[in-house]
Amino acid sequence: MPRPEPIKAVRGVRDIMPADRPLWRRAERSAAAVAERFGYEEIVTPIIEPAELIERAGEDSDAFAKELYRFVDRGDRAIALRPEATAGVVRAYFEHNLNQGPQPSRLYLIGPMFRYDRPQKGRYRQFFQLDVEAIGSAGPALDAEVIEIARDWLSTLGLGDLRIELNSIGDHRCRPAYLEELKAYYRPLAENLSAESQRRIEQNPLRLLDSKAEQDQPFKARAPRITDHLCDECSAHWSAVRRLLDAAAIEYVLNPHLVRGLDYYTRTVFEIFPAGAAGQQDALAGGGRYDGLAEAEGWPPTPAVGFASGLDRVTDLMAAGDSSPVAVVVLPEGELDVAASELARICRTAAAVAVDYETRSLESKMRSASKRGARWVVIVNEEEASRRVARLRDMTQREQTEVRWEELPTRLA
Ligand code: AMP
């Protein structure tokens, strides 16, 4: 019978292999450490959510709908794989009465997100995000705080050379009048614009400002700026955020074309890029205020701010450190499984240990231990096992000494 074709991973998703996990772990651990230092607590929400929750939060964006992994389960419920964490975190905040506790609720989450997007480097259909949310406060200090968390975390990982782009997109009071002005500016230019932008003039004019199409670029520069049209409240918030960032010595650049397409986003928006990156495709993090989301989900109006950062992109930029998790390899010479496993158990009180149980030559076992990056090798033969001694080899110094089993933990520590 012919062998069936081996089955490979689903398109656009990837395995994170043991060689890369130490890097990922470092990123995840320092995310938790930095967030917790700012008083944020971890929350874990389900990967599946009612499709309606996600769709209500993103209903006026067709790109959003096209990217959604959506299915009907056996109980005829419409389910979505979460494309981002915020909608679920806000749901959980209300469902578990965090809104009745001290405000704001400071929450963070690390986990996989799903978007049916065109896969390419740095863009996957399953990807991981650090999500940081401060829910229940309208104060500008929280906007600056979440930016500081993102900056501190990326710096800790050696990615301190950043470009933080900042804008304000106003709120339900000032944005409608500004959008009318934006439409009035773009309408006479319509025939020069890309098809997508032509459609957006009436449907989602704010998104004209972040069009990537070449032919739209010349018109963006002269478009009216929302920061010139903010109401008094938004304007005060906007200057307060910048003052706070200045006081924290966080550098940023103003980008009047940085927007969000959905109505529930208000005021502050920001994106963080590696300093050298030219395109908008390389963002390491994006966030802002979403004072209208709770209401869009059917809960009482509640102001909130947060950001999400892509761990796939962050780990891709981190310098690979010493990644060998195994410090010691025990190499039995001959059929010595019982002795070797006891020896390993003793060594494990001091270090990470793997045993090479394969029946092959000592030479080839040594080669493989060195390939794994082991710092130490512990070799034992039958005669040595009977005396409870072993040869401890320092792989960097290439020195070898006889050591009693019981002394190994001190030698390896
Ligand atoms: P967003 O939720 O779209 O604002 O994205 C926030 C961050 O998540 C981005 O800055 C990226 O770092 C990351 N990200 C978004 N989409 C993807 C994707 N498809 N693959 C990998 N990372 C992503």
XYZ file of C-alpha atoms and ligand atoms in Angstrom:
436
model
C 0.000 0.000 0.000
C 1.386 3.461 -0.821
C 2.156 5.590 2.187
C -0.300 8.450 2.659
C 1.002 12.012 2.241
C 2.293 13.236 5.664
C 0.071 15.918 7.176
C 1.647 19.326 7.738
C 0.566 22.294 9.883
C -2.345 24.509 8.813
C -1.325 27.381 6.516
C -0.209 30.530 8.319
C 0.381 28.967 11.742
C 3.697 27.815 13.113
C 5.304 25.632 15.697
C 7.455 27.379 18.255
C 10.300 24.961 18.577
C 12.314 24.111 21.713
C 15.279 26.071 20.367
C 13.165 29.250 20.343
C 11.169 28.706 23.518
C 13.826 30.105 25.924
C 13.622 33.388 24.027
C 9.832 33.351 24.170
C 9.912 32.485 27.837
C 12.196 35.390 28.541
C 9.781 37.707 26.709
C 6.741 36.284 28.534
C 8.365 36.339 31.955
C 9.578 39.878 31.662
C 6.147 40.950 30.350
C 4.609 39.525 33.512
C 7.328 41.039 35.706
C 7.031 44.530 34.207
C 3.209 44.526 34.181
C 3.118 43.332 37.791
C 5.580 46.010 38.840
C 2.972 48.508 37.607
C 0.260 46.755 39.634
C -1.332 44.820 36.778
C -2.782 41.361 37.441
C -2.910 38.454 35.058
C -6.216 37.388 33.538
C -6.819 34.418 31.248
C -9.906 34.552 29.055
C -11.100 31.851 26.639
C -9.749 31.614 23.124
C -13.317 31.127 21.923
C -15.883 33.850 22.456
C -19.444 34.317 21.224
C -19.015 35.536 17.629
C -21.479 38.297 18.426
C -19.158 39.775 21.074
C -16.365 40.121 18.544
C -18.642 41.205 15.725
C -20.367 43.879 17.781
C -16.987 45.305 18.674
C -15.936 45.373 15.026
C -19.105 45.588 13.000
C -18.297 48.539 10.756
C -15.037 47.081 9.539
C -15.312 44.571 6.706
C -11.600 43.736 6.950
C -12.312 42.670 10.506
C -15.126 40.343 9.403
C -13.026 38.830 6.617
C -10.235 38.006 9.054
C -12.433 36.394 11.666
C -12.180 32.666 12.333
C -15.832 31.897 12.873
C -17.753 28.633 13.124
C -21.007 27.204 14.354
C -20.531 24.645 17.120
C -22.514 21.458 17.741
C -24.993 23.405 19.842
C -25.654 25.817 16.946
C -23.836 28.678 18.636
C -21.815 31.087 16.516
C -18.291 31.022 17.935
C -15.240 33.118 17.075
C -11.586 32.436 17.759
C -10.552 35.716 19.378
C -8.727 38.046 16.953
C -7.581 40.238 19.856
C -7.964 40.166 23.609
C -9.677 43.429 24.506
C -13.295 42.463 23.752
C -12.992 39.351 25.942
C -11.150 41.133 28.756
C -13.849 43.829 28.899
C -16.545 41.123 28.897
C -14.819 39.337 31.794
C -14.378 42.613 33.700
C -18.147 43.124 33.779
C -19.179 39.491 33.993
C -17.114 39.036 37.164
C -17.973 42.431 38.661
C -14.490 43.881 38.541
C -16.315 47.144 37.805
C -17.545 47.080 41.436
C -13.991 46.836 42.775
C -11.258 49.462 43.005
C -10.904 51.352 39.734
C -9.225 51.156 37.377
C -8.822 47.407 37.004
C -5.293 46.822 35.806
C -5.126 43.597 33.812
C -2.722 41.791 31.507
C -3.001 38.684 29.386
C -0.590 36.666 27.279
C -1.996 34.257 24.737
C -2.744 33.274 21.158
C -4.923 35.345 18.805
C -6.297 34.287 15.419
C -6.770 36.229 12.219
C -7.419 34.846 8.767
C -4.977 37.234 7.131
C -2.580 36.703 4.226
C 0.396 35.003 5.893
C 3.862 36.489 5.498
C 6.908 37.062 7.665
C 5.782 38.640 10.941
C 2.117 38.029 10.111
C 0.571 34.729 11.100
C -2.925 33.329 11.408
C -2.185 32.266 14.958
C 0.051 34.720 16.767
C 0.686 35.664 20.375
C 0.033 38.932 22.105
C 0.810 40.596 25.373
C -2.310 42.556 26.142
C -2.361 45.243 28.840
C -5.604 46.982 29.823
C -6.546 49.621 32.417
C -10.341 49.586 32.617
C -12.487 52.051 34.541
C -10.572 55.320 34.384
C -10.648 58.201 31.945
C -7.495 59.804 33.384
C -4.674 60.667 30.951
C -2.139 59.246 33.434
C -3.327 55.756 32.486
C -2.662 56.419 28.779
C 0.902 57.390 29.645
C 1.188 54.463 32.060
C 0.411 51.775 29.490
C 2.854 53.370 27.043
C 5.494 53.305 29.776
C 4.802 49.606 30.407
C 5.256 48.811 26.717
C 8.443 50.858 26.575
C 9.898 49.339 29.763
C 9.136 45.805 28.661
C 10.674 46.220 25.210
C 13.741 47.920 26.735
C 14.205 45.062 29.184
C 14.349 42.723 26.197
C 17.088 44.799 24.595
C 14.684 46.542 22.200
C 14.986 50.007 23.703
C 15.628 51.740 20.386
C 12.009 52.504 19.525
C 9.868 54.943 17.625
C 6.663 55.657 19.512
C 4.050 57.292 17.289
C 1.240 59.184 18.953
C -2.021 60.833 17.935
C -5.417 61.754 19.314
C -8.582 60.912 17.395
C -11.021 62.873 19.563
C -14.317 61.491 20.784
C -18.050 61.421 19.993
C -18.262 65.160 20.642
C -15.588 66.486 18.314
C -15.007 63.669 15.824
C -18.274 63.906 13.823
C -17.637 67.534 12.794
C -14.034 66.695 11.936
C -15.133 63.747 9.788
C -17.447 66.059 7.828
C -14.491 68.307 7.172
C -12.363 65.341 6.123
C -15.050 64.151 3.706
C -15.393 67.657 2.273
C -11.627 67.710 1.674
C -11.539 64.292 0.000
C -14.741 64.382 -2.101
C -13.342 66.578 -4.897
C -10.190 64.417 -4.970
C -12.084 61.129 -5.233
C -11.136 60.207 -8.788
C -7.422 60.416 -7.954
C -7.714 58.003 -5.047
C -7.385 54.236 -4.854
C -10.652 52.290 -5.145
C -10.508 51.376 -1.469
C -10.089 55.021 -0.438
C -12.921 56.138 -2.726
C -15.212 53.764 -0.885
C -13.965 55.001 2.470
C -14.827 58.662 1.860
C -18.420 58.044 2.877
C -18.082 54.811 4.854
C -15.048 55.201 7.092
C -13.317 58.510 6.292
C -10.832 58.311 9.200
C -9.204 55.319 7.539
C -8.324 57.478 4.501
C -5.508 58.800 6.654
C -3.761 55.461 7.052
C -4.168 54.301 3.450
C -1.058 52.451 2.262
C -1.837 52.963 -1.459
C 0.869 54.886 -3.318
C -1.563 57.131 -5.205
C -3.259 58.280 -1.964
C -0.079 59.522 -0.313
C 0.161 63.056 -1.788
C -3.320 63.932 -0.511
C -2.713 62.875 3.061
C -0.207 65.610 3.824
C -2.721 68.435 3.250
C -5.702 66.706 4.841
C -7.192 68.475 7.867
C -5.739 67.192 11.138
C -7.958 65.958 13.899
C -5.673 67.390 16.560
C -6.619 70.852 15.208
C -10.306 70.019 15.767
C -10.407 68.544 19.266
C -13.062 69.675 21.739
C -11.831 71.260 24.977
C -11.959 68.000 26.928
C -10.089 65.990 24.300
C -7.618 68.792 23.864
C -6.868 68.927 27.604
C -6.471 65.135 27.662
C -4.136 65.246 24.651
C -1.814 67.805 26.230
C -1.883 66.004 29.580
C -0.790 62.727 27.965
C 2.110 64.449 26.230
C 3.116 66.250 29.423
C 3.136 62.956 31.306
C 5.227 61.269 28.641
C 7.667 64.181 28.638
C 7.959 63.945 32.419
C 8.700 60.225 32.125
C 11.369 60.994 29.492
C 9.527 58.854 26.941
C 10.230 60.113 23.455
C 7.483 60.039 20.860
C 6.707 61.454 17.460
C 3.342 62.926 16.526
C 1.749 61.131 13.608
C -1.462 62.882 12.485
C -2.266 59.933 10.214
C -2.341 57.343 12.978
C -5.995 56.331 13.414
C -8.354 53.529 14.372
C -11.295 52.728 12.165
C -13.848 51.812 14.813
C -16.134 54.268 16.573
C -15.433 53.094 20.095
C -11.795 54.200 19.962
C -11.329 57.624 21.507
C -8.568 60.121 22.100
C -5.090 58.615 22.453
C -3.783 56.183 19.825
C -0.210 54.966 19.615
C 1.976 52.484 17.821
C 5.482 51.365 18.635
C 8.055 50.462 15.985
C 11.670 49.373 16.098
C 13.599 52.617 15.458
C 14.866 51.554 12.037
C 11.552 50.326 10.626
C 10.151 52.293 7.720
C 6.800 50.576 7.125
C 3.673 50.389 9.245
C 3.799 46.609 8.843
C 6.545 46.237 11.455
C 4.649 47.547 14.491
C 5.707 45.872 17.726
C 2.735 47.215 19.650
C -0.394 49.257 19.158
C -2.932 50.668 21.533
C -4.984 53.512 22.787
C -8.144 54.545 24.515
C -11.457 52.809 23.857
C -13.949 54.678 26.020
C -16.851 53.475 23.834
C -16.199 49.719 23.771
C -18.013 48.705 26.970
C -21.178 50.339 25.682
C -20.800 48.714 22.261
C -20.708 45.360 24.080
C -23.935 46.245 25.925
C -22.400 47.161 29.296
C -22.521 50.522 31.103
C -20.277 53.168 29.492
C -16.791 52.710 30.984
C -13.562 54.409 29.920
C -10.480 52.263 29.311
C -7.059 52.272 27.696
C -4.585 49.561 26.733
C -2.247 48.089 24.183
C -1.387 44.810 22.505
C 2.042 43.733 21.408
C 2.955 40.868 19.107
C 5.296 38.360 20.732
C 6.129 36.777 17.361
C 7.641 40.038 16.162
C 9.242 40.892 19.491
C 10.988 37.532 19.853
C 12.069 37.742 16.242
C 14.066 40.889 17.078
C 15.503 39.683 20.374
C 19.087 38.537 20.335
C 19.271 34.806 20.818
C 20.992 34.183 24.134
C 22.565 31.036 25.497
C 19.685 28.765 24.714
C 20.820 25.345 25.920
C 18.465 24.180 28.643
C 20.558 21.109 29.456
C 23.589 21.832 31.600
C 24.676 18.249 32.130
C 24.526 15.129 30.017
C 25.098 11.793 31.697
C 26.802 9.323 29.391
C 26.705 5.726 30.504
C 29.309 3.544 28.793
C 27.516 0.268 28.240
C 24.230 -1.151 29.572
C 23.916 0.982 32.691
C 20.390 2.412 32.594
C 19.723 1.972 36.315
C 23.032 3.470 37.457
C 22.812 6.312 34.907
C 19.318 7.259 35.996
C 20.358 7.308 39.664
C 23.372 9.426 38.803
C 21.140 11.830 36.861
C 18.734 12.054 39.822
C 21.638 13.087 42.058
C 22.894 15.694 39.551
C 19.362 17.067 39.058
C 19.381 18.460 42.594
C 21.821 21.044 41.230
C 21.269 21.426 37.469
C 19.207 20.486 34.391
C 20.252 16.990 33.359
C 19.568 14.715 30.388
C 20.748 11.109 30.051
C 21.953 9.693 26.753
C 20.578 6.133 26.941
C 21.362 5.285 23.309
C 23.663 2.342 22.617
C 26.332 3.949 20.502
C 29.988 4.789 20.892
C 31.150 7.172 23.610
C 32.661 9.354 20.904
C 29.391 9.874 19.133
C 27.613 10.531 22.449
C 30.236 13.180 23.272
C 29.699 14.840 19.909
C 25.975 14.995 20.461
C 26.386 16.382 24.026
C 28.592 19.116 22.686
C 26.061 19.904 19.916
C 23.375 20.352 22.555
C 25.552 22.951 24.228
C 25.968 21.033 27.514
C 28.360 22.695 29.944
C 29.209 19.405 31.690
C 29.299 15.749 30.758
C 29.256 12.997 33.367
C 30.648 9.692 32.080
C 30.297 6.445 33.925
C 31.199 2.799 33.170
C 30.368 -0.363 35.050
C 33.520 -0.416 37.138
C 33.077 3.248 38.142
C 29.412 2.660 38.931
C 30.366 -0.097 41.359
C 32.646 2.385 43.187
C 29.995 5.177 42.903
C 32.367 7.519 41.073
C 32.133 9.145 37.610
C 34.251 11.202 35.226
C 33.133 14.843 35.260
C 34.147 16.620 32.081
C 34.070 20.408 31.779
C 33.156 20.932 28.128
C 34.521 24.479 27.955
C 37.874 23.736 29.663
C 38.065 20.213 28.215
C 39.209 18.919 31.603
C 38.144 15.676 33.175
C 38.287 14.577 36.821
C 37.045 11.633 38.829
C 34.308 12.698 41.245
C 32.257 10.784 43.811
C 28.533 10.765 42.910
C 27.573 12.476 46.143
C 29.962 15.360 45.422
C 28.547 16.050 41.951
C 25.807 18.511 43.034
C 28.385 20.808 44.655
C 30.632 20.590 41.606
C 27.761 21.360 39.217
C 26.112 24.151 41.205
P -3.404 45.039 16.667
O -4.206 44.186 17.621
O -3.767 44.818 15.226
O -3.330 46.484 17.069
O -1.932 44.485 16.759
C -1.108 44.690 17.880
C 0.226 44.018 17.630
O 0.034 42.619 17.450
C 0.904 44.466 16.344
O 1.661 45.612 16.587
C 1.784 43.256 16.034
O 2.967 43.295 16.796
C 0.940 42.098 16.493
N 0.192 41.473 15.391
C -1.000 41.850 14.871
N -1.400 41.010 13.898
C -0.442 40.058 13.790
C -0.264 38.881 12.970
N -1.176 38.523 12.064
N 0.867 38.137 13.146
C 1.787 38.493 14.074
N 1.677 39.569 14.864
C 0.579 40.353 14.744
